[in-house]
Coordinates of C-alpha atoms and ligand atoms in Angstrom, one line a residue:
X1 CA -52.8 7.3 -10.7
X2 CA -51.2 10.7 -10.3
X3 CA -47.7 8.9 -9.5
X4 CA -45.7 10.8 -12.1
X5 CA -47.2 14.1 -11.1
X6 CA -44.1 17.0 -11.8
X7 CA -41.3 17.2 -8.7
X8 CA -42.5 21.1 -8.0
X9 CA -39.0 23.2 -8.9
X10 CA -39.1 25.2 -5.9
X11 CA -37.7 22.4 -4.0
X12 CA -34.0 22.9 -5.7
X13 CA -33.8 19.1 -6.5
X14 CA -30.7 18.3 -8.4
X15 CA -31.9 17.9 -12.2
X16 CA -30.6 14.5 -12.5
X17 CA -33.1 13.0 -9.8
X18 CA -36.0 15.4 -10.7
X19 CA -35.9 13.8 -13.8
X20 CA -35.4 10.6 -13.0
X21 CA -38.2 8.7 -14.7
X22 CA -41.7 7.2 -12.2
X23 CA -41.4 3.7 -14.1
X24 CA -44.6 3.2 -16.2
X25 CA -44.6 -0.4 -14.8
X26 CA -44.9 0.6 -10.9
X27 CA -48.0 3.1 -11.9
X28 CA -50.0 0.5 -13.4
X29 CA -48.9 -1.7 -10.5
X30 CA -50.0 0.7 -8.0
X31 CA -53.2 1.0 -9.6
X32 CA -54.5 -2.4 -9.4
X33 CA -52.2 -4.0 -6.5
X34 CA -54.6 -4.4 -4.2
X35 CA -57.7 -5.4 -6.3
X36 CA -59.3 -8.6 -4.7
X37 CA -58.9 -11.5 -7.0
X38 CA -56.0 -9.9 -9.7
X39 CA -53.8 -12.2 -11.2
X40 CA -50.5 -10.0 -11.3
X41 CA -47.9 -10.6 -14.1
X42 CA -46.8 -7.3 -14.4
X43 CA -44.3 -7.6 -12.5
X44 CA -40.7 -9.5 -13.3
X45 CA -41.0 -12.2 -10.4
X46 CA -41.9 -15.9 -9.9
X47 CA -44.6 -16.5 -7.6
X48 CA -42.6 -19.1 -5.7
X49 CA -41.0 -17.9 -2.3
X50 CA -37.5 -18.4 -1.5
X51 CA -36.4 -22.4 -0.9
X52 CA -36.4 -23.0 2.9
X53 CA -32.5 -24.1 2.5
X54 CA -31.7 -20.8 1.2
X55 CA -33.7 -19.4 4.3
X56 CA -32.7 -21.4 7.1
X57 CA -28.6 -20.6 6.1
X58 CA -29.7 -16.7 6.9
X59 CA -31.6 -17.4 9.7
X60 CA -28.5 -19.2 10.9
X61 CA -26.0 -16.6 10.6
X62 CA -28.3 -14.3 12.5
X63 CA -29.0 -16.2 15.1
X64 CA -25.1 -17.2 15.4
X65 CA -25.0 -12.8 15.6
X66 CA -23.5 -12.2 11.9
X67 CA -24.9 -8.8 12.5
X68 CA -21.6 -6.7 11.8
X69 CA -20.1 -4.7 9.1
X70 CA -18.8 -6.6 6.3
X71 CA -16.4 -7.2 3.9
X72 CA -17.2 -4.2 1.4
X73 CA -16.5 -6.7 -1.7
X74 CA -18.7 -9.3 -0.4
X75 CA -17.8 -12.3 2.6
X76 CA -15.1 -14.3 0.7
X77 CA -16.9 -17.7 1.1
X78 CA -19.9 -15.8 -1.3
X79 CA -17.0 -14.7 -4.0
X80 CA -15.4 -18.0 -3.8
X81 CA -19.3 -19.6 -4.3
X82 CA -20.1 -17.4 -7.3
X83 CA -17.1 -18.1 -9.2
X84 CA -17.6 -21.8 -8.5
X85 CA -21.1 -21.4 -10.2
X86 CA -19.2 -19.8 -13.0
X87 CA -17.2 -22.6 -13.4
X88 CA -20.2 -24.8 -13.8
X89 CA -22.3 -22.8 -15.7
X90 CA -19.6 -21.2 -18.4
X91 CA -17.1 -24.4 -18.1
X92 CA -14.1 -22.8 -17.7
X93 CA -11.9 -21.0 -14.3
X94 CA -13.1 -18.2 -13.1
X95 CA -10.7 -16.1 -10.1
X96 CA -13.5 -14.9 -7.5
X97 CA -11.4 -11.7 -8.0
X98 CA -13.6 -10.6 -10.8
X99 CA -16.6 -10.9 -8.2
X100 CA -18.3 -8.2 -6.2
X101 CA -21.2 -8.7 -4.3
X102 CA -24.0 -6.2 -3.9
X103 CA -27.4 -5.6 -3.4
X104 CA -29.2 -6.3 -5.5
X105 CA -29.0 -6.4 -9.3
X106 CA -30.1 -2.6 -9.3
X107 CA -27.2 -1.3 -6.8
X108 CA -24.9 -3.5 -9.3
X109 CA -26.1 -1.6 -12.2
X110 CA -25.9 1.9 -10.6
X111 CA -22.1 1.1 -9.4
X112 CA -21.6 0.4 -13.2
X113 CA -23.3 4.1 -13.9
X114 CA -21.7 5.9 -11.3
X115 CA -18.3 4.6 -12.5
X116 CA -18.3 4.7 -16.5
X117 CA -20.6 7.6 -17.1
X118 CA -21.6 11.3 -16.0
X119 CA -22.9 14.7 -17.3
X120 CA -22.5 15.0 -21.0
X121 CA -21.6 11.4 -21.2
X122 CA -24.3 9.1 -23.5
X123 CA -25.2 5.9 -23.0
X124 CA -26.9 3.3 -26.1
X125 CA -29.2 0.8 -25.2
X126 CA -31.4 -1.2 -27.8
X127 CA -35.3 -0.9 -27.4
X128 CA -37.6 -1.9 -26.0
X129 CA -35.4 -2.0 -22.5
X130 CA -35.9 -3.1 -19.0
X131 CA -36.7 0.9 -17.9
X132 CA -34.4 0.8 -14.3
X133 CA -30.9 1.0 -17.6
X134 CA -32.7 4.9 -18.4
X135 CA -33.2 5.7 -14.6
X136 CA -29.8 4.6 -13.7
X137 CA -28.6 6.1 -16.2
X138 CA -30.2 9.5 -15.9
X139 CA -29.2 9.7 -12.2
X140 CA -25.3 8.9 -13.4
X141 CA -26.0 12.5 -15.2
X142 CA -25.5 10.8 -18.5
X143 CA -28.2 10.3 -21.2
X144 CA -29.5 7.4 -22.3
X145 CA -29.7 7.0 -25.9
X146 CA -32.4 4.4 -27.3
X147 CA -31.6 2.5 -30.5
X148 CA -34.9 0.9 -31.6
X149 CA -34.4 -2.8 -32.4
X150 CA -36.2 -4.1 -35.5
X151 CA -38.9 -6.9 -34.9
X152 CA -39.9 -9.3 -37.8
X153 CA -41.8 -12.6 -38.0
X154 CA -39.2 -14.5 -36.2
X155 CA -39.2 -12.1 -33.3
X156 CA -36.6 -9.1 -32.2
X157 CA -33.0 -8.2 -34.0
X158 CA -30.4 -5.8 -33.0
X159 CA -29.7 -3.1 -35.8
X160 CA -26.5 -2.9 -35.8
X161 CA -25.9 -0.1 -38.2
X162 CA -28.4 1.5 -36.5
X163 CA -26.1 1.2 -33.3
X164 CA -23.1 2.1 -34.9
X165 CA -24.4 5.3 -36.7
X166 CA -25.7 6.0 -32.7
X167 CA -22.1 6.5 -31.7
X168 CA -21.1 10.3 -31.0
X169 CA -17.8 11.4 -29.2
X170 CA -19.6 11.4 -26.1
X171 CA -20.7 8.0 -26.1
X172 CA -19.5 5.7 -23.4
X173 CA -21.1 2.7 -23.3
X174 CA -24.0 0.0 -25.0
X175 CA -25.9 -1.7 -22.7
X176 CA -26.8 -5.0 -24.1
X177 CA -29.3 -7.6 -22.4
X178 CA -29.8 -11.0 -23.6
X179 CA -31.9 -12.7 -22.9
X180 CA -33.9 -9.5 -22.4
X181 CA -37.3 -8.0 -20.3
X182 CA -38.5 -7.3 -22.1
X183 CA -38.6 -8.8 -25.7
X184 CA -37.0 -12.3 -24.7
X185 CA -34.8 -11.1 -27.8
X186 CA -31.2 -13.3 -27.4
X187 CA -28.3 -12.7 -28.9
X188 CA -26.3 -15.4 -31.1
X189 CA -21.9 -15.7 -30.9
X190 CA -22.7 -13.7 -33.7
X191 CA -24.0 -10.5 -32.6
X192 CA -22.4 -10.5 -29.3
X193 CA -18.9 -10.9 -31.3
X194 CA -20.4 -7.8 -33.6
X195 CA -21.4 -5.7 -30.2
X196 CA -17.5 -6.3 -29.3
X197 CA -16.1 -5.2 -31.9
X198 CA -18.2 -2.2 -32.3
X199 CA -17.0 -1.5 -28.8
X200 CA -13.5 -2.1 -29.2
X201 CA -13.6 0.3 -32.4
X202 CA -15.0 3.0 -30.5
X203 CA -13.0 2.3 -27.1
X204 CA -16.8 1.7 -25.1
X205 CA -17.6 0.1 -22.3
X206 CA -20.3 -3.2 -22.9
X207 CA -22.5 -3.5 -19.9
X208 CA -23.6 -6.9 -20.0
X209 CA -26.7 -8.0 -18.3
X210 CA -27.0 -11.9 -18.8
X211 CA -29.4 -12.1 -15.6
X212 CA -32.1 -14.2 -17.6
X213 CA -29.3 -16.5 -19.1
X214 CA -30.4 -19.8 -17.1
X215 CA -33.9 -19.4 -18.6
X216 CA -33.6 -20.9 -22.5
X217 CA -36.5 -22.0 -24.3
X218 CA -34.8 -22.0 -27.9
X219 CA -33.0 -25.3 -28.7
X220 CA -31.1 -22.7 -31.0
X221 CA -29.2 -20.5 -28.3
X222 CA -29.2 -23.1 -25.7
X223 CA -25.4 -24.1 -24.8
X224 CA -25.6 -26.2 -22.0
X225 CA -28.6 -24.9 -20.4
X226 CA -27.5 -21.4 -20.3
X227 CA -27.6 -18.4 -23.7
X228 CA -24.8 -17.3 -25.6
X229 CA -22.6 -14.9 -23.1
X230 CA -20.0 -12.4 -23.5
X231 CA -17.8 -14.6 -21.5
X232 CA -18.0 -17.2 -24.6
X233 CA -16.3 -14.4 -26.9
X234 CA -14.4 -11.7 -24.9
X235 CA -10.9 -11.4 -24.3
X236 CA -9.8 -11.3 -20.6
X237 CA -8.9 -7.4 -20.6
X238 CA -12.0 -6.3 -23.2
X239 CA -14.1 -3.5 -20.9
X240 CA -17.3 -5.3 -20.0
X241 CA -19.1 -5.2 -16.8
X242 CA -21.6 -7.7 -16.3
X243 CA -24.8 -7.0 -13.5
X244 CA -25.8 -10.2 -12.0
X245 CA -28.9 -10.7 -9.4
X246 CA -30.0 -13.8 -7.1
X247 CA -33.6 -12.1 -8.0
X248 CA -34.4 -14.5 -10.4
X249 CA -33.1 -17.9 -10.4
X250 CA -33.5 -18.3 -6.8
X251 CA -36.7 -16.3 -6.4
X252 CA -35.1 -13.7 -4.0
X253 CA -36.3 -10.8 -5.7
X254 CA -37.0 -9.4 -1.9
X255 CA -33.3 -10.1 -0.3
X256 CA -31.7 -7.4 -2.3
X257 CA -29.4 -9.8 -3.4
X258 CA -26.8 -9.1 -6.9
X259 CA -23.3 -9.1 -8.1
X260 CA -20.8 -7.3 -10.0
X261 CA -18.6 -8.8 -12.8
X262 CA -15.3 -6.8 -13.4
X263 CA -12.0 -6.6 -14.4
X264 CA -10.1 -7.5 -11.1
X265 CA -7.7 -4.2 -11.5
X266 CA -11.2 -2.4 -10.7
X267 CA -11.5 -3.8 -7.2
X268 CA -10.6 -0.5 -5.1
X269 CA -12.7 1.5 -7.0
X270 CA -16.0 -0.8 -7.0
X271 CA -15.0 -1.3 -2.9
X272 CA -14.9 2.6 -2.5
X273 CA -18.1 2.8 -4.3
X274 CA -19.9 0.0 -2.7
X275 CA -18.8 2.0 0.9
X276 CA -20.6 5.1 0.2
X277 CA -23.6 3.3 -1.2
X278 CA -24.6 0.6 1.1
X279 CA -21.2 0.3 3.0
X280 CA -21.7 -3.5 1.9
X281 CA -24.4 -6.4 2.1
X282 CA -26.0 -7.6 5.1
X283 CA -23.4 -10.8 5.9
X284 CA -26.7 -13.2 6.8
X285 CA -28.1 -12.2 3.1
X286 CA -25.4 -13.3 2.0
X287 CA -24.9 -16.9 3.6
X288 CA -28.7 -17.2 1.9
X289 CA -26.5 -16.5 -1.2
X290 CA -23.7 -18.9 -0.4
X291 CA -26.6 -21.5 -0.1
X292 CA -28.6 -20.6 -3.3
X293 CA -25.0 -21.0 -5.1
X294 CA -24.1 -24.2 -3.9
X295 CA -27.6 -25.9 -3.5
X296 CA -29.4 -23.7 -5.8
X297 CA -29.3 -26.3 -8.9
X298 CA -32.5 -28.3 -8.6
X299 CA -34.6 -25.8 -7.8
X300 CA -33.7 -23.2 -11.0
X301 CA -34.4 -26.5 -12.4
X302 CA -38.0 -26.2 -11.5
X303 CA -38.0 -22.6 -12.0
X304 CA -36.9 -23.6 -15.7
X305 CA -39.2 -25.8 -16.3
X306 CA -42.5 -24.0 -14.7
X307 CA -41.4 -21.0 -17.2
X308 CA -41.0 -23.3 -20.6
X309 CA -45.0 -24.4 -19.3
X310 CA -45.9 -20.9 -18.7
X311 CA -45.0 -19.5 -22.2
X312 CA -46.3 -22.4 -23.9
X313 CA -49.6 -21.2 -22.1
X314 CA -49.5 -18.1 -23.0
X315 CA -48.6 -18.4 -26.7
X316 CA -52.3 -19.6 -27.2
X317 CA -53.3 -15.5 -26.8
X318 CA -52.4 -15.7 -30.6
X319 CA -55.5 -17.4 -31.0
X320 CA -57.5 -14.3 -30.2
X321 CA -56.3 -12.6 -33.9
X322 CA -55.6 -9.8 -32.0
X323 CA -52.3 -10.3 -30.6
X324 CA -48.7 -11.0 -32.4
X325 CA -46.2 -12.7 -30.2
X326 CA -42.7 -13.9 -31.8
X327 CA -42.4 -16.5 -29.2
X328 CA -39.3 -15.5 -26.8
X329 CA -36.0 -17.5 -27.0
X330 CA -35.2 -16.8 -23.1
X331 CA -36.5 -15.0 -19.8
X332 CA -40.0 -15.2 -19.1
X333 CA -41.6 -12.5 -20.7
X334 CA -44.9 -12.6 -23.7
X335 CA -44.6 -9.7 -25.0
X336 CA -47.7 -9.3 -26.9
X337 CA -48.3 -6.8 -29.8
X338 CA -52.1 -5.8 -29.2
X339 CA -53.2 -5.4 -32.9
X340 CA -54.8 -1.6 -33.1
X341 CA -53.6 -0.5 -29.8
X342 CA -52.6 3.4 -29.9
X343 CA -52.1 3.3 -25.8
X344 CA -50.8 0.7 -24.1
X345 CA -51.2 2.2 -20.9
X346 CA -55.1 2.7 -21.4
X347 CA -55.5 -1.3 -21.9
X348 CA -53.2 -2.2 -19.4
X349 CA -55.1 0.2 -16.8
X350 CA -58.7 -1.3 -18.5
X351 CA -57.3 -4.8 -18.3
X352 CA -57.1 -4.0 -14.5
X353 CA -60.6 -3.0 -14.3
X354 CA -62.2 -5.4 -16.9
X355 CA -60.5 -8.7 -16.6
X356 CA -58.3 -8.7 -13.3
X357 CA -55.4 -9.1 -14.8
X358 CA -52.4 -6.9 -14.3
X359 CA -50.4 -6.3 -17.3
X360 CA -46.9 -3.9 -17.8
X361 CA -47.6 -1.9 -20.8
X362 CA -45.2 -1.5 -23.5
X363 CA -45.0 1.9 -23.7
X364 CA -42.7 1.3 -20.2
X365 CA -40.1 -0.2 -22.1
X366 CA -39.4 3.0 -24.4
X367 CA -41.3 4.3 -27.5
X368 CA -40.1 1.3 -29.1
X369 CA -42.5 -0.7 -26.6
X370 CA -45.9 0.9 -27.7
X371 CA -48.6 -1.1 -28.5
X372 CA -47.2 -3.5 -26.9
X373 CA -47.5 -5.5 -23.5
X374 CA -45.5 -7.8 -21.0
X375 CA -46.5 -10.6 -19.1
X376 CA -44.4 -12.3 -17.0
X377 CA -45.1 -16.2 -17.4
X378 CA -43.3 -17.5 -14.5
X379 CA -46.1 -18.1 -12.4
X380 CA -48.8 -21.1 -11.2
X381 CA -49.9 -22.8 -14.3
X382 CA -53.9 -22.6 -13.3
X383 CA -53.4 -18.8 -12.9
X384 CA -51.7 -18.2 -16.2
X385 CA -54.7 -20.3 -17.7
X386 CA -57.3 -18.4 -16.1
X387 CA -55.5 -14.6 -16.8
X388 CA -55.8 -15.7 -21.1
X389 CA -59.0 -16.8 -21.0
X390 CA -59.7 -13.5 -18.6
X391 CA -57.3 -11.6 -21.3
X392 CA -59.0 -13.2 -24.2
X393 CA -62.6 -12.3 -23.1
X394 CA -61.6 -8.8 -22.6
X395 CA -59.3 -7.9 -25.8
X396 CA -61.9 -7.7 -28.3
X397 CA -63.6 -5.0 -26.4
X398 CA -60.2 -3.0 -25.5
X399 CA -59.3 -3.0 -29.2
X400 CA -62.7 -3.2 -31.2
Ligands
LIG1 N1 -31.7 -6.6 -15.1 C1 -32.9 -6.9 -15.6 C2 -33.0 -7.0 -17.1 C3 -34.0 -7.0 -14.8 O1 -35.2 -7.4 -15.4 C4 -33.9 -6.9 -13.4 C5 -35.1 -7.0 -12.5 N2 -36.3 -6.9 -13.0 C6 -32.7 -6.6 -12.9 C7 -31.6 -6.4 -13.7 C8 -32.4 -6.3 -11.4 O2 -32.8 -7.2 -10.5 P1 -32.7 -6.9 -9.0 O3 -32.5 -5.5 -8.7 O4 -33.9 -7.4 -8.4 O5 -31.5 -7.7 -8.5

């Protein structure tokens, strides 16, 4: 439990990764993890493994000895896949151009960082937020400026004067994820049209991170099986930079797997950058990802449909009277507001030891996020059954 224990100084560490923040989610993971019998949903992953199709096309490239340096953008059979799913998915062309293949959703997001923002540079992101944005953020140099969202009986809203008044001279980009880890909170046309034109004002970057978008549970933001995206409302040359993952819809959290969306005219740059960070993606990951693209559909399908179960499940935690949950409109996060919790990390850590169940606490996501917890509700339908009755037992004696 002593994972955020101070970097000692004598070790001359750049200030940027001393302070880079331990994530409040991997302590409480690392405290129960190995517990016999602990149904995890702390964490943001299915507990399905990869689909043998998407397996067997990277075994195949490896055993046919893909096993070279690559194409630093990505193989051009991936770029031409992901702009074909973009072509299903948001119904109009896409020029595999704008595509740049990395690894992981995380390497995607720190190529963004490393190329919008640096020392004395800010950065806004609405609260409670996925807490990787702050890290990369904070190793860019930058500083990541939190603008708490405002919650109500219908759930989560951006404040947009709030965001505005946020702005400074040294602000250079807002960081908006919808559907997001780890409210669920999902923007409408409308706000997204309202984020761009804040932007445009102010001549900011939007970094877009649409990576739940597949997973809709609100009739009300569902276009086609997919949320409201930037892409619905943005001009061709307006600065966003979407981060994209195979994480999720595919269950390849462990591949290492992402994508970058970006102006074409960015291509050398994101290419120099992707060299002197992984010097590009392993070429049989990324045949796995070719498959997932072209094959993929029935199974986030599935995916889809196990997660509308699971949060159906989980809403009956309401019936405790001691936890609030505005039910989310996407992803597959609960994220429950324990009534009279001061420390979120003290029940998630009792939670551990008095139900077996491992919960994120809220307090992870940004002050914003106290009192609060996530569970992640993409998971076997007996487990998530047996983790609220566990959860429900326990509560009253956490918060009494
Ligand atoms: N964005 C959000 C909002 C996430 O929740 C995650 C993963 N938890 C990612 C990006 C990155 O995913 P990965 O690095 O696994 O591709």
């Amino acid at each position: 439990m002593n994972a955020s224990a101070p970097v000692p100084s004598v070790l001359n560490l750049r200030p940027e990764a001393e302070q880079a923040p331990t994530s409040g989610i991997v302590d409480v993971f690392s405290y129960g993890r190995n517990k016999p019998g602990i149904i995890p949903l702390w964490v943001g992953e299915g507990d399905l493994k990869t689909p043998s199709f998407i397996c067997e096309a990277a075994a195949r490239s490896l055993s046919e000895g893909e096993t070279f340096y690559t194409y630093q953008r990505g193989i051009p059979e991936l770029r031409q896949a992901i702009a074909a799913y973009h072509e299903r998915v948001y119904r109009k062309p896409f020029d595999p151009e704008r595509f740049f293949v990395t690894s992981g959703g995380m390497p995607a997001m720190q190529i963004v960082f490393r190329m919008i923002s640096g020392t004395g540079d800010e950065v806004l992101i609405p609260t409670p937020a996925w807490p990787n944005f702050a890290g990369a953020i904070t190793i860019s140099g930058a500083r990541p400026v939190g603008v708490p969202m405002t919650i109500d009986a219908k759930g989560w809203h951006l404040d947009f004067e709030r965001l505005e008044q946020s702005i400074t001279p040294r602000t250079r980009a807002i960081v908006i994820n919808s559907p997001s880890n780890p409210t669920g909170w999902t923007a409408s046309h409308e706000d997204l049209r309202l984020v761009l034109s804040m932007a445009r004002r102010h001549g900011l970057w939007i970094v877009a991170d649409e990576i739940y978008s597949r997973f809709v549970h609100d009739p009300a933001f569902d276009i086609e099986g997919r949320t409201p995206s930037f892409r619905d409302v943005m001009e061709h040359e307006d600065k966003v930079l979407f981060v994209q993952t195979f994480s999720k819809n595919w269950a390849m959290t462990g591949w290492r797997l992402g994508w970058l969306e970006a102006p074409p005219a960015l291509g050398q740059v994101i290419e120099n950058l992707v060299q002197y960070q992984t010097s590009g993606t392993p070429v049989f990951i990324q045949r796995g990802g070719v498959a997932a693209m072209e094959q993929g559909e029935d199974f986030i399908a599935d995916q889809i449909a196990r997660a509308k179960r699971g949060r159906e499940i989980v809403a009956s935690l309401t019936e405790t009277g001691l936890v609030e949950l505005p039910l989310p409109a996407g992803a597959f996060y609960a994220f429950l507001k324990i009534k009279g919790a001061t420390s979120s990390k003290d029940i998630a850590f009792r939670l551990i030891d008095e139900a077996n169940v491992g919960l994120a606490p809220g307090s992870a996501f940004g002050e914003a996020g106290e009192g609060y917890l996530r569970l992640c509700y993409l998971r076997k339908h007996e487990d998530l059954v047996e983790a609220v009755r566990r959860i429900s037992e326990a509560l009253p004696r956490l918060v009494g």
